[in-house]
Every structure is written in C-alpha cells, then in structure tokens.
Short mmCIF file of C-alpha atoms in Angstrom, two decimals:
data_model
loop_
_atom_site.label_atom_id
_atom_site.label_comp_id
_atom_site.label_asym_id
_atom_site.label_seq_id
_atom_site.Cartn_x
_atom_site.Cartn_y
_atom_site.Cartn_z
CA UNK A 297 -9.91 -15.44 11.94
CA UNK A 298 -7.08 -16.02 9.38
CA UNK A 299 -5.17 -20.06 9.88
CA UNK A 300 -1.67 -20.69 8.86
CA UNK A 301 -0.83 -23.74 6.04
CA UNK A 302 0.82 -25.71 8.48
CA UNK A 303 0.67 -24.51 11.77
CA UNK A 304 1.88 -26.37 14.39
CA UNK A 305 0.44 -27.35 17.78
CA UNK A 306 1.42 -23.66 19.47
CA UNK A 307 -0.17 -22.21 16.65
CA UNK A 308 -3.37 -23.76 17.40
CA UNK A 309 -3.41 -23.21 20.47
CA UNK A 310 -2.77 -18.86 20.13
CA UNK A 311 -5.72 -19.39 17.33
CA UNK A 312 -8.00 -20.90 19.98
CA UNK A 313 -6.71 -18.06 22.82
CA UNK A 314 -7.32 -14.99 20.02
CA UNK A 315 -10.52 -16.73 19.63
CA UNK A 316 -11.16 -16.38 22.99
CA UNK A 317 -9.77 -12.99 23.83
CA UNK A 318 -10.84 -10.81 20.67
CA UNK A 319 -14.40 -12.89 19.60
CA UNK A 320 -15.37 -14.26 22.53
CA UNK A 321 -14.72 -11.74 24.87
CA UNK A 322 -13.24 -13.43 27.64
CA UNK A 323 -10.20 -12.69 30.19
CA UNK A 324 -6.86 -13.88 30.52
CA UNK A 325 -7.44 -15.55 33.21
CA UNK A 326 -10.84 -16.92 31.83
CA UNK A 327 -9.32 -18.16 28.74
CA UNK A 328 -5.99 -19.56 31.16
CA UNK A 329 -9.06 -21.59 32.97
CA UNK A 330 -10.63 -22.54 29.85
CA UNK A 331 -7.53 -23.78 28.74
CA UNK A 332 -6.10 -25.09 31.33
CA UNK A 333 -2.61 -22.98 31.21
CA UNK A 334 -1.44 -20.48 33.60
CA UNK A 335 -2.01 -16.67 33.12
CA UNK A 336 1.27 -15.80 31.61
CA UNK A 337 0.79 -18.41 29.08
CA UNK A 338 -2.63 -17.41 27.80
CA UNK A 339 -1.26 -14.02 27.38
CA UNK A 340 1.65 -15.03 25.22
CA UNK A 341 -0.50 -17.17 23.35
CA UNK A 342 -2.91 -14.10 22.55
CA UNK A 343 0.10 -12.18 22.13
CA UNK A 344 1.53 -14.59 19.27
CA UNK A 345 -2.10 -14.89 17.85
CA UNK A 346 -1.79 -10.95 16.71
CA UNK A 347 2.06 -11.22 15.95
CA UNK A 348 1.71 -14.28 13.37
CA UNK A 349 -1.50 -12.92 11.88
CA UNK A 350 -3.42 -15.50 13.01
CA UNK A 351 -6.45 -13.08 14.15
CA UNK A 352 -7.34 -9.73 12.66
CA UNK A 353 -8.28 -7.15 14.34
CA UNK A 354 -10.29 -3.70 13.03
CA UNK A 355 -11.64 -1.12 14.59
CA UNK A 356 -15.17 -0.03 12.98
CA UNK A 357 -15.40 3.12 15.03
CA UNK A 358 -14.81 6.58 13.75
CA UNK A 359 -12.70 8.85 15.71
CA UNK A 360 -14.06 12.07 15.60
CA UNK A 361 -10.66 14.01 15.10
CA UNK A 362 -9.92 11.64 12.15
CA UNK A 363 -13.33 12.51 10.02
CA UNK A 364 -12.72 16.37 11.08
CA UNK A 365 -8.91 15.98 9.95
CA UNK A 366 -9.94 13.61 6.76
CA UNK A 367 -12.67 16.01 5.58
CA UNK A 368 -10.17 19.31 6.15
CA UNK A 369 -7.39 17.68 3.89
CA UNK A 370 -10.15 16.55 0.98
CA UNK A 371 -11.40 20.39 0.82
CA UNK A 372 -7.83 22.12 1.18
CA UNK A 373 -6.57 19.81 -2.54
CA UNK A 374 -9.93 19.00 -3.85
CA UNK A 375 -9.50 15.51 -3.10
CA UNK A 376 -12.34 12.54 -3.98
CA UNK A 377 -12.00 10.82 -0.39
CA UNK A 378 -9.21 11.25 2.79
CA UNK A 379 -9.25 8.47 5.39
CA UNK A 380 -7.59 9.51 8.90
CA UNK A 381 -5.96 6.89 10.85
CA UNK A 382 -4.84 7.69 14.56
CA UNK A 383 -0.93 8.88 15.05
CA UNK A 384 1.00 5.99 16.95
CA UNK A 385 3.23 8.22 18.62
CA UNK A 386 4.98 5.18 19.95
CA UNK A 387 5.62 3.27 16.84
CA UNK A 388 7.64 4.50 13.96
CA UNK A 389 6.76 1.67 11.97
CA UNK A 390 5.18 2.85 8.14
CA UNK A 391 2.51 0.70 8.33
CA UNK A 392 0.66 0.37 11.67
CA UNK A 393 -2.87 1.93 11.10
CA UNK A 394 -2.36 2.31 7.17
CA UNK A 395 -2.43 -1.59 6.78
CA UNK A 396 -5.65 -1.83 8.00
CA UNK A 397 -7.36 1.24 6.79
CA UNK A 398 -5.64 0.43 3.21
CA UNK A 399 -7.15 -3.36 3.08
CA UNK A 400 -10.72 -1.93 4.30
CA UNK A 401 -10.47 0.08 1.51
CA UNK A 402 -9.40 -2.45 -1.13
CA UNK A 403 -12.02 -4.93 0.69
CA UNK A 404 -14.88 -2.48 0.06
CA UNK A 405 -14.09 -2.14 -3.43
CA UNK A 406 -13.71 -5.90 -3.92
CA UNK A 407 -16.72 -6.67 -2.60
CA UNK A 408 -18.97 -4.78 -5.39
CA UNK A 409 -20.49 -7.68 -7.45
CA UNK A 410 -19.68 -5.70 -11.31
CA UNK A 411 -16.58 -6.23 -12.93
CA UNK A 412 -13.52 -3.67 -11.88
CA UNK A 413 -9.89 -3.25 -12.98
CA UNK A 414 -8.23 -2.85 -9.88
CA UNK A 415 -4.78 -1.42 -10.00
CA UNK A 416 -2.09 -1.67 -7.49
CA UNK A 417 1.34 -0.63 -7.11
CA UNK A 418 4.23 -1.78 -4.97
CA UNK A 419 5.74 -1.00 -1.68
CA UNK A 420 5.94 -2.40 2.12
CA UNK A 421 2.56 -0.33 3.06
CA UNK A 422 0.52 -2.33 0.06
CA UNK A 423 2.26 -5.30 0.83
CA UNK A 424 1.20 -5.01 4.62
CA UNK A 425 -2.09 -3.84 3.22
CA UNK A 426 -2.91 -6.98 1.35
CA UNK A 427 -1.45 -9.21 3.84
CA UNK A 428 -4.56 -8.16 6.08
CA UNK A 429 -6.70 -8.96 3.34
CA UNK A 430 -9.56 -12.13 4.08
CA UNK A 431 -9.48 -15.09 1.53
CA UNK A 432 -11.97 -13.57 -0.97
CA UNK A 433 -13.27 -15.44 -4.35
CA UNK A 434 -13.30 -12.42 -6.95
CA UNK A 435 -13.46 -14.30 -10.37
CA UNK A 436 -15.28 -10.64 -11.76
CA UNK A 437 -12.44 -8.50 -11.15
CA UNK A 438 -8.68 -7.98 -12.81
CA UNK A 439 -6.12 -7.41 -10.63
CA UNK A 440 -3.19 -5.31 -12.77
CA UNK A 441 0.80 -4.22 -11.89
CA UNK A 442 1.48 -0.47 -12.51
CA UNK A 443 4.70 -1.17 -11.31
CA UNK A 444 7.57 -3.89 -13.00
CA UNK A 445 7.45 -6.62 -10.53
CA UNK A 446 11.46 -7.19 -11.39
CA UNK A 447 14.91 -6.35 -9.45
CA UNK A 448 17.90 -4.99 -10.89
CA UNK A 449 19.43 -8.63 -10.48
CA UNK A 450 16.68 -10.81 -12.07
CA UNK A 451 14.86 -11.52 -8.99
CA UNK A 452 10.87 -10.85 -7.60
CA UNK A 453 10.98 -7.95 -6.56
CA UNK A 454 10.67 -7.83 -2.70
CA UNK A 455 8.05 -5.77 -1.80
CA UNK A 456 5.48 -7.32 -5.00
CA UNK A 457 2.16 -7.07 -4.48
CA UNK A 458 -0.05 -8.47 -6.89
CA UNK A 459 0.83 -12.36 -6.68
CA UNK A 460 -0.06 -12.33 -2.99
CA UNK A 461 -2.80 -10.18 -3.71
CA UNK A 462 -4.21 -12.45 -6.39
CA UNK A 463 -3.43 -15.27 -4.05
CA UNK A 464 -6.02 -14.06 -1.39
CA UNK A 465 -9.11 -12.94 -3.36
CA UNK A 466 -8.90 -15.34 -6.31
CA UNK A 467 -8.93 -13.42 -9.44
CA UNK A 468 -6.94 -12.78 -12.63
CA UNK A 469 -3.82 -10.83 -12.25
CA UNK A 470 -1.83 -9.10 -14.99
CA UNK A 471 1.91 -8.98 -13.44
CA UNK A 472 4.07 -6.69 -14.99
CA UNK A 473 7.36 -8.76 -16.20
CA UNK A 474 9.78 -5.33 -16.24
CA UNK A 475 11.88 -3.74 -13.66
CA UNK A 476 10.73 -0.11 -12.33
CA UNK A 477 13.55 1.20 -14.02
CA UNK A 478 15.21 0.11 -17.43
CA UNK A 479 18.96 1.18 -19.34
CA UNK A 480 17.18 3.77 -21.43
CA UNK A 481 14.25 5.17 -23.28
CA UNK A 482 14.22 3.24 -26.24
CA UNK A 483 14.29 0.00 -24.26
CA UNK A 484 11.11 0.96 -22.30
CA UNK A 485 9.79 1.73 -25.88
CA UNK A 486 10.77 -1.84 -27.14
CA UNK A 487 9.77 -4.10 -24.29
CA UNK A 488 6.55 -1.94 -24.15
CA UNK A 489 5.88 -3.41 -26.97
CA UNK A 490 6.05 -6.64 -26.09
CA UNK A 491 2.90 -9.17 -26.60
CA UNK A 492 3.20 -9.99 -22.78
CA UNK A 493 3.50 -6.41 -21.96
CA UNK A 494 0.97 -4.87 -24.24
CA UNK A 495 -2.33 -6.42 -22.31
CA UNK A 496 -1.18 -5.33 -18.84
CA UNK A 497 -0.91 -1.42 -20.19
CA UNK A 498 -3.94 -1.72 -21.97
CA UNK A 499 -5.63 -2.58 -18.61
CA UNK A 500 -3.79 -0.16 -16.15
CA UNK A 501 -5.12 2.36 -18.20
CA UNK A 502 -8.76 1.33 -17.73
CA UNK A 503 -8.38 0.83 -14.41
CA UNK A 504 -11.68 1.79 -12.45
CA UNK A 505 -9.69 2.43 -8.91
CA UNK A 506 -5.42 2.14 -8.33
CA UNK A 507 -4.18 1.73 -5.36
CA UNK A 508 -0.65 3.25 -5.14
CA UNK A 509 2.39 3.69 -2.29
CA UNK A 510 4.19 7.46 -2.21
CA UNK A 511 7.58 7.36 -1.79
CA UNK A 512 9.87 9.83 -0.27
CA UNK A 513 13.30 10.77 -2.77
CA UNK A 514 16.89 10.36 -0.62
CA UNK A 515 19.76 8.43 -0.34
CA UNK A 516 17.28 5.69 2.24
CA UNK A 517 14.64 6.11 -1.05
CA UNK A 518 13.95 2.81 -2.00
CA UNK A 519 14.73 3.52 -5.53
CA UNK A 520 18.12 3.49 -4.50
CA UNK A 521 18.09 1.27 -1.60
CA UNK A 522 16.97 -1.45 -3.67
CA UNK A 523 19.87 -0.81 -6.45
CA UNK A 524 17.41 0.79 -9.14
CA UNK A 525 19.46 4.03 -8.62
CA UNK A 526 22.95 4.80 -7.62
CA UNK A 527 23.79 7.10 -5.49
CA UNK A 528 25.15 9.83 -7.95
CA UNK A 529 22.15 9.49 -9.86
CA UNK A 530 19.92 10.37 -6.56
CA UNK A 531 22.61 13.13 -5.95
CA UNK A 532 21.28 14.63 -9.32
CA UNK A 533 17.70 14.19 -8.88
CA UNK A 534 17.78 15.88 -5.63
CA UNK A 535 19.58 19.07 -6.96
CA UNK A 536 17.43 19.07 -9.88
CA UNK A 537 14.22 19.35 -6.79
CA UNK A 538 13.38 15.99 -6.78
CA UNK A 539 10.47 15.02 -3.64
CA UNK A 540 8.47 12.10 -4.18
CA UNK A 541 7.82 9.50 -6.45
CA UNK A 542 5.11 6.80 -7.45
CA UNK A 543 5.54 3.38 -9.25
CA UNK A 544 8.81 5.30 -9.71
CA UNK A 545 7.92 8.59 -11.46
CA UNK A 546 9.90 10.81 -10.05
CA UNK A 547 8.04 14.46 -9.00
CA UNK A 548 8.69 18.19 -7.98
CA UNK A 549 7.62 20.01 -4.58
CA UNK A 550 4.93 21.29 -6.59
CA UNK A 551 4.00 17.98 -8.17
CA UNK A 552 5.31 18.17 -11.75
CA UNK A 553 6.51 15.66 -12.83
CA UNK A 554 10.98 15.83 -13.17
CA UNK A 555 12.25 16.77 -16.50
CA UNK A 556 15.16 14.19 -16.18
CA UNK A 557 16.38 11.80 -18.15
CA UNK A 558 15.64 9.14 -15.49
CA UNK A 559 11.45 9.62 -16.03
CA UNK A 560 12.07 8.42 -19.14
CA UNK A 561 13.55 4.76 -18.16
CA UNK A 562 10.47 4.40 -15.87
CA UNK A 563 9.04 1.27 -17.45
CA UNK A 564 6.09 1.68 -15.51
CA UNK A 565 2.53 2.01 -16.26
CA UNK A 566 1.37 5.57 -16.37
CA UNK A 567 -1.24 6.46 -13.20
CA UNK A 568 -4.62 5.95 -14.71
CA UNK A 569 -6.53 9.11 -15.46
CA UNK A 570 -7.65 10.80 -12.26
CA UNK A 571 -10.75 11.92 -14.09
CA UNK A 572 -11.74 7.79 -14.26
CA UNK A 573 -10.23 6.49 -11.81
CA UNK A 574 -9.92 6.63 -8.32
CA UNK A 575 -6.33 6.78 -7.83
CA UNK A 576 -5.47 6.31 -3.72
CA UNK A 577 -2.17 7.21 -1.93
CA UNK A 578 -1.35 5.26 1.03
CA UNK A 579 1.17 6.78 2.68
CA UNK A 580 2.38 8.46 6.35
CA UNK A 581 5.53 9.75 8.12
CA UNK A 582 7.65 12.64 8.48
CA UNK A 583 10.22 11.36 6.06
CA UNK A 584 7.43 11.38 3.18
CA UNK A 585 6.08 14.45 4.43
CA UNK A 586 6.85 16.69 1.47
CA UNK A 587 6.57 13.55 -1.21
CA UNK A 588 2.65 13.26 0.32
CA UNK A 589 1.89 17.62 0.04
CA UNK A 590 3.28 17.19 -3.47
CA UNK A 591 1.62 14.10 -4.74
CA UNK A 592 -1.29 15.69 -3.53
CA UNK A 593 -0.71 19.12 -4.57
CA UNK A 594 0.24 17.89 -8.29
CA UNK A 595 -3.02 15.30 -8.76
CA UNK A 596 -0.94 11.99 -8.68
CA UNK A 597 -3.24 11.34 -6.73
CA UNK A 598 -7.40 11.94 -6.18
CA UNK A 599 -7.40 9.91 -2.62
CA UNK A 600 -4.96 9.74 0.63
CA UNK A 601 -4.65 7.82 3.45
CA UNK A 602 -2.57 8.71 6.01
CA UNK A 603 -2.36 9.45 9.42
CA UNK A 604 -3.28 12.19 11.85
CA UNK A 605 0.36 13.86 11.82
CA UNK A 606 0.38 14.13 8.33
CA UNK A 607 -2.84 15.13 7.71
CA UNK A 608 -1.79 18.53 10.29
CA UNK A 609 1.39 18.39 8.22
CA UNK A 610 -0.65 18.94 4.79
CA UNK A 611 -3.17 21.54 6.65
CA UNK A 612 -0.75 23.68 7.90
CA UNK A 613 1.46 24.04 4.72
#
C-alpha cells in the first residue's frame, strides 16, 4: 500500500478502509463497524483509496483467453513475448489494464540484481505505467530517455517519464534535454553532439530492454496535439501513408519507416537493436489499431502489450 506526502486526515482514513477491504478482506459493513462510520461512508472511503492511488491493486491470475490470445499474436509476427490484458468494454480510457500489466513488466525487470540499461519512452500509458510502480531502491540499473523530454515552448514535457520514474526506484537517470522534434536536420546533428547529449545516446543504444508507447498518426496525434506538428504538416504525412509512430519516428502500414523530411528532425534516440534488446510496445485501442499491426509488422518492436480487442484486431488482419 502506496501513502501520499502529505495526506490529510480523509486520506488516512481511505488508507486504513483499502487496508481493510483489499488486504484484510473484510466487508463494508465490517470495516463501517471497525471504524465506526456508516456504510456509505466506508464505501466512499474505499472508493477514494483506489481513485488517489493510495492502494494498488493486481490481479496475479491468468485468464485463459489472454495466454491463448498472447501466444497467437507472438507466433503470427515472430514476436519475443505478448501479454493479454482483458477488454474493458466499458471504459475507453488508454490505460486501464495496460498500466498495470506495463509496471509488472518494468517491476520484473527491475528486480534482477545485475546491472541493466533500461530504456523508456514517453506517453500517458508509460506515465500511468510508472505511476503504479512501488518505491524500489535500484542503485545497479540506468534509467535512459529515448525520447527529448522538451515542449515546443521550453517547458517539461507533459507526459515525461523518466524523472518520476527515477523518482520511484532510485537509480540514475539520463534525461534527454531535446524536444521530439527540432527546426531541421542539421540541428539534430549539432545538438547531438552535444557533451550533455552524447552520454544519453551512447546508453539508449546499449540498452538491455526499452520500454516504448505506439502512437496512432491524425489530426488528435499527439505529435500535433501537443504543437510538435502543425496541422499541414500532418496533412502531408498522412497522404504520404503515414500510421504510427514511436518516440516520434514516423512509420508506414507496412512498418517502414517514412521517407519525409520530418524523420529527419526527430531528435530522438534511435530504438535499440531488436536483436539486443527487448524492445516492448504498450499500446491498445481502435484508434491505434493500424499504428500497433504496423509497429509490429515492421520490427519496431520485439514485444506488445495490449489488450484482448487488439490482439483479435492483429489476428484477423
């Protein structure tokens, strides 16, 4: 069970009801006894527990549809490993299931006691993802951007991952201090050269397992949401086949990466071989649908999770 810096009285009290309800087992109406609050209130309480974060809750049994689904999609694109999470069909948020299945994942490999480059990309799945992370002390491994943690105006970018991450398990991080997208090729060139830059690229290359977010390409894309592209310049990529992306390398149906002039102002890391590393897509949703068949299709990626839907998507295509 995760506490809050800070938290107030309520706080402690939907710890101690969470406590109750998911560790201990007991009832409503045993924990409203316990605590000597009515019904309703014990169930808000538990109710705010899971909202704030305060308790954490994973499920640690296999659904058999999942494995059959996960091991289907790993044969069909020759893929190292496919994790299944259940289809909310009454949620259309991006992240419920994928959170918790992605910080399992990053858990697992953060517990091994040898030394390991871990590196991570950006998005509101890995950010959700590390948020369900446990405090961790991981002084063996590197934690390293692929991604420029910068916004077109100067600012963190939004969806960063790696200072939280590096927050939570205690090890040294290698931020990378570009946007995802710079003015031109030559400028990439020159600030790649940079002695802040230099160590972070050396590292992303070595990088023993990268975790990575796929993103869909249209006018909601966060590429251009987030002011990185205009909306011209999307209008172009899209006519030109444009379907996915990672860390903002912008790919084909068929998983080649674009011949367009924007590729070359990614100032991004390049993915870490797929014959080293174990690179792992975390991604769902009908709107990335295509972006996840082609990351897959093209080797972006060696890993996936995703969710049942998606996996049918990529199985019956």
């Amino acid at each position: 069970m995760a506490r809050k810096a800070g938290s107030n009285g309520r706080f402690d009290d939907a710890a101690r009801a969470g406590w109750l309800y998911y560790v201990a087992g007991r009832t409503q109406d045993e924990i409203a006894a316990a605590m000597g609050i009515s019904r309703q209130s014990a169930q808000r309480l538990v109710s705010l527990a899971v909202a704030e974060k305060l308790i954490k809750v994973r499920l640690d049994h296999p659904i058999a549809v999942c494995l059959e689904l996960g091991e289907a999609v790993k044969r069909k694109y020759g893929l190292r490993q496919v994790e299944i999470v259940p289809s909310d069909p009454g949620s259309d948020s991006a992240t419920t299931g994928l959170a918790e299945a992605g910080a399992a994942e990053i858990e697992r490999w953060l517990k091994q006691p040898e030394p390991l480059i871990l590196a991570i990309g950006t998005g509101r799945t890995l950010r959700a993802a590390v948020d369900q992370l446990p405090p961790m002390a991981c002084p063996q491994h590197r934690i390293v951007s692929l991604t420029g943690n910068i916004s077109p105006d100067g600012s963190a970018a939004y969806y960063n991952v790696i200072f939280s991450m590096a927050d939570a398990i205690q090890a040294r991080h290698f931020p990378m201090p570009l946007p995802v997208l710079v003015s031109s090729r030559a400028e990439r060139d020159l600030l790649h050269q940079q002695a802040l830059v230099i160590p972070t690229i050396s590292l992303g290359a070595k990088a023993d397992v990268t975790f990575v977010g796929i993103g869909e390409m249209d006018h909601q894309a966060p590429l251009e949401v987030d002011g990185f592209l205009q909306a011209n310049e999307m209008e172009d990529l899209l006519a030109a086949g444009a379907t996915g992306e990672i860390c903002g390398w912008i790919f084909d149906a068929d998983g080649q990466l674009l011949d367009n002039p924007v590729n070359e102002r990614v100032a991004s890391i390049a993915l870490p071989s797929r014959d080293t590393s174990c690179v792992i897509g975390i991604a769902k949703g009908k709107r990335k649908y295509a972006a996840i068949r082609a990351a897959v299709k093209g080797r972006f990626v060696n890993a996936l999770i995703t969710d049942e839907d998606t996996a049918r998507y990529l199985l019956k295509i």
